[in-house]
Amino acid sequence: MRQAANIGSRKWMMLLAGAILAAGVAVVVLPMVYMISTALKPNGALYEYPPRFFPSRQEITLENFRYILGQKKFITNFFNSAVVSVTTVLGSAAVASALAFCIARFRFPGRTFLFSFIILTMIIPGTTMIVPQYELAVRLRAVNRLWGLIPFYIAWVIPYSTFMIKGFVESVPKELDEATYIDGGGVLTVYRHVILPLSKPGIASVSIFNFLTAWEEFPWANTVINDDAKRTLPIAISGFFGQHQFTQWGYVFALSVLSLIPILAVFLSCQRFFVEGLTAGSVKG
């Protein structure tokens, strides 16, 4: 009787876990499906009653995508986002990996305070710093300039990147460092030929988050950039809201779908490092 009761309770637990998992998948997937289905509808079909989640075969059209791809400013905005995001990823990877190497491998006065301060900055929301950041951007003459976004994005992602990469560096055996020193190599040799290659999964995993942060950031870019030719994709998407006295949701969702392609490409190319990098970085440090 007890075995039957245990088997029955396990089945109910499995059913409950499956239901919770299905609900979680629906919450994540359905908005994406709705966005794609709306992008494939004519603009007028969005306001029909009763509303339909999926368009009919006769309604499916690529007109929204043709309109977006035919806009010259889309190519410009896409290029701006790509430049900002790629530069942010490369710059943050270089700075964070070097900083993580120094904190993990060397003992110096203030080391614990420095790392604690880095962790502390992770809990400060970026939007709360817009006013002082804007004053700094004015003094640096970075307002309404594309390169004015990059240093601030790098500063935002360095604390998290350093925290994650430090854990990965600490998992690298110190004996490899000592062997390099014995062979006549210096600190830069250890960093370039030992730490960076073996920390590549950790760097790749945080680079996904850094790319996503720079690619989809809106408040700071909208504050600093005023020129249409220098705007990034999130600002371009917001530009369709309220145009012609109403929002053309077909164009909005078509542009949103196109903006997801680079994110998916980056994630798919780095996914083999993703789980390994997160696991190793969260255990150490």
Tab-separated table of C-alpha atoms in Angstrom, residues 117-253:
chain	number	residue	atom	x	y	z
A	117	PHE	CA	33.307	47.555	-4.296
A	118	ILE	CA	32.916	45.865	-7.691
A	119	ILE	CA	30.251	43.568	-6.270
A	120	LEU	CA	28.518	46.527	-4.617
A	121	THR	CA	28.204	48.405	-7.897
A	122	MET	CA	26.262	45.474	-9.360
A	123	ILE	CA	23.214	46.304	-7.223
A	124	ILE	CA	22.973	49.919	-8.419
A	125	PRO	CA	20.406	50.291	-11.266
A	126	GLY	CA	21.884	52.044	-14.272
A	127	THR	CA	18.873	54.315	-14.723
A	128	THR	CA	19.480	55.939	-11.323
A	129	MET	CA	22.817	57.225	-12.603
A	130	ILE	CA	21.516	58.893	-15.760
A	131	VAL	CA	21.760	62.458	-14.413
A	132	PRO	CA	25.417	62.306	-13.249
A	133	GLN	CA	26.314	60.285	-16.323
A	134	TYR	CA	24.761	62.906	-18.553
A	135	GLU	CA	26.764	65.644	-16.817
A	136	LEU	CA	29.892	63.575	-17.376
A	137	ALA	CA	28.963	63.046	-21.028
A	138	VAL	CA	28.537	66.811	-21.468
A	139	ARG	CA	31.996	67.453	-20.038
A	140	LEU	CA	33.493	64.758	-22.260
A	141	ARG	CA	31.634	66.207	-25.272
A	142	ALA	CA	30.063	62.800	-25.846
A	143	VAL	CA	26.474	64.033	-26.229
A	144	ASN	CA	24.867	63.201	-29.575
A	145	ARG	CA	27.873	61.102	-30.555
A	146	LEU	CA	27.787	57.383	-31.133
A	147	TRP	CA	31.050	56.751	-29.320
A	148	GLY	CA	29.537	58.429	-26.272
A	149	LEU	CA	27.492	55.301	-25.586
A	150	ILE	CA	30.356	52.811	-25.565
A	151	PRO	CA	32.361	53.849	-22.443
A	152	PHE	CA	29.208	53.991	-20.331
A	153	TYR	CA	28.021	50.579	-21.529
A	154	ILE	CA	31.446	49.111	-20.772
A	155	ALA	CA	31.355	50.636	-17.288
A	156	TRP	CA	27.933	49.108	-16.676
A	157	VAL	CA	28.917	45.541	-17.575
A	158	ILE	CA	32.441	45.415	-16.114
A	159	PRO	CA	31.362	44.544	-12.513
A	160	TYR	CA	29.325	41.495	-13.534
A	161	SER	CA	31.906	40.440	-16.122
A	162	THR	CA	34.750	40.731	-13.622
A	163	PHE	CA	32.836	38.729	-11.024
A	164	MET	CA	32.120	35.882	-13.432
A	165	ILE	CA	35.545	35.769	-15.096
A	166	LYS	CA	37.344	35.907	-11.732
A	167	GLY	CA	35.684	32.661	-10.715
A	168	PHE	CA	36.824	31.090	-13.950
A	169	VAL	CA	40.403	32.341	-13.541
A	170	GLU	CA	40.559	30.859	-10.059
A	171	SER	CA	39.640	27.463	-11.497
A	172	VAL	CA	42.813	27.530	-13.630
A	173	PRO	CA	45.639	25.687	-11.739
A	174	LYS	CA	48.347	28.023	-10.509
A	175	GLU	CA	50.908	25.405	-11.493
A	176	LEU	CA	50.428	26.502	-15.107
A	177	ASP	CA	51.386	30.050	-14.133
A	178	GLU	CA	54.472	28.821	-12.293
A	179	ALA	CA	55.530	26.664	-15.233
A	180	THR	CA	55.297	29.686	-17.520
A	181	TYR	CA	57.384	31.790	-15.124
A	182	ILE	CA	60.015	29.029	-14.935
A	183	ASP	CA	60.220	28.958	-18.742
A	184	GLY	CA	61.038	32.664	-18.719
A	185	GLY	CA	57.588	34.067	-19.376
A	186	GLY	CA	56.260	37.166	-17.645
A	187	VAL	CA	52.899	38.277	-16.328
A	188	LEU	CA	51.639	39.248	-19.779
A	189	THR	CA	52.674	35.861	-21.136
A	190	VAL	CA	50.680	34.100	-18.428
A	191	TYR	CA	47.709	36.346	-19.120
A	192	ARG	CA	47.775	35.939	-22.894
A	193	HIS	CA	48.771	32.284	-23.272
A	194	VAL	CA	47.392	30.663	-20.112
A	195	ILE	CA	44.548	32.644	-18.583
A	196	LEU	CA	42.787	33.916	-21.708
A	197	PRO	CA	42.638	30.569	-23.569
A	198	LEU	CA	41.466	28.629	-20.506
A	199	SER	CA	38.992	31.346	-19.504
A	200	LYS	CA	37.432	31.530	-22.952
A	201	PRO	CA	34.166	29.810	-21.896
A	202	GLY	CA	33.670	32.317	-19.084
A	203	ILE	CA	34.465	35.282	-21.307
A	204	ALA	CA	32.116	33.982	-24.001
A	205	SER	CA	29.252	33.487	-21.542
A	206	VAL	CA	29.441	37.026	-20.133
A	207	SER	CA	29.881	38.412	-23.649
A	208	ILE	CA	26.384	37.168	-24.484
A	209	PHE	CA	24.925	39.238	-21.646
A	210	ASN	CA	27.102	42.220	-22.535
A	211	PHE	CA	26.005	42.105	-26.176
A	212	LEU	CA	22.370	41.866	-25.118
A	213	THR	CA	22.769	44.795	-22.714
A	214	ALA	CA	24.289	47.074	-25.347
A	215	TRP	CA	21.994	45.907	-28.150
A	216	GLU	CA	18.688	46.516	-26.388
A	217	GLU	CA	19.563	49.466	-24.099
A	218	PHE	CA	17.120	52.335	-24.529
A	219	PRO	CA	17.023	54.974	-21.726
A	220	TRP	CA	20.636	56.126	-21.930
A	221	ALA	CA	20.782	56.034	-25.728
A	222	ASN	CA	17.540	57.990	-25.933
A	223	THR	CA	18.957	60.566	-23.500
A	224	VAL	CA	22.299	61.116	-25.212
A	225	ILE	CA	21.514	60.639	-28.917
A	226	ASN	CA	19.289	63.149	-30.719
A	227	ASP	CA	20.460	62.778	-34.313
A	228	ASP	CA	18.445	60.255	-36.366
A	229	ALA	CA	21.590	59.148	-38.190
A	230	LYS	CA	23.240	58.151	-34.909
A	231	ARG	CA	20.348	56.385	-33.213
A	232	THR	CA	20.363	52.694	-32.357
A	233	LEU	CA	17.627	50.134	-33.055
A	234	PRO	CA	15.714	50.460	-29.747
A	235	ILE	CA	15.251	54.181	-30.421
A	236	ALA	CA	14.237	53.416	-33.996
A	237	ILE	CA	11.564	51.013	-32.742
A	238	SER	CA	10.167	53.643	-30.379
A	239	GLY	CA	9.948	56.047	-33.320
A	240	PHE	CA	7.049	54.047	-34.779
A	241	PHE	CA	4.883	54.628	-31.716
A	242	GLY	CA	2.303	57.310	-32.381
A	243	GLN	CA	3.296	57.901	-36.008
A	244	HIS	CA	0.390	59.073	-38.182
A	245	GLN	CA	-1.844	59.430	-35.084
A	246	PHE	CA	-1.707	55.707	-34.284
A	247	THR	CA	0.928	53.033	-33.779
A	248	GLN	CA	1.601	50.817	-36.774
A	249	TRP	CA	2.178	47.627	-34.836
A	250	GLY	CA	3.035	45.611	-37.923
A	251	TYR	CA	6.108	47.776	-38.520
A	252	VAL	CA	6.996	47.745	-34.820
A	253	PHE	CA	6.920	43.969	-34.553
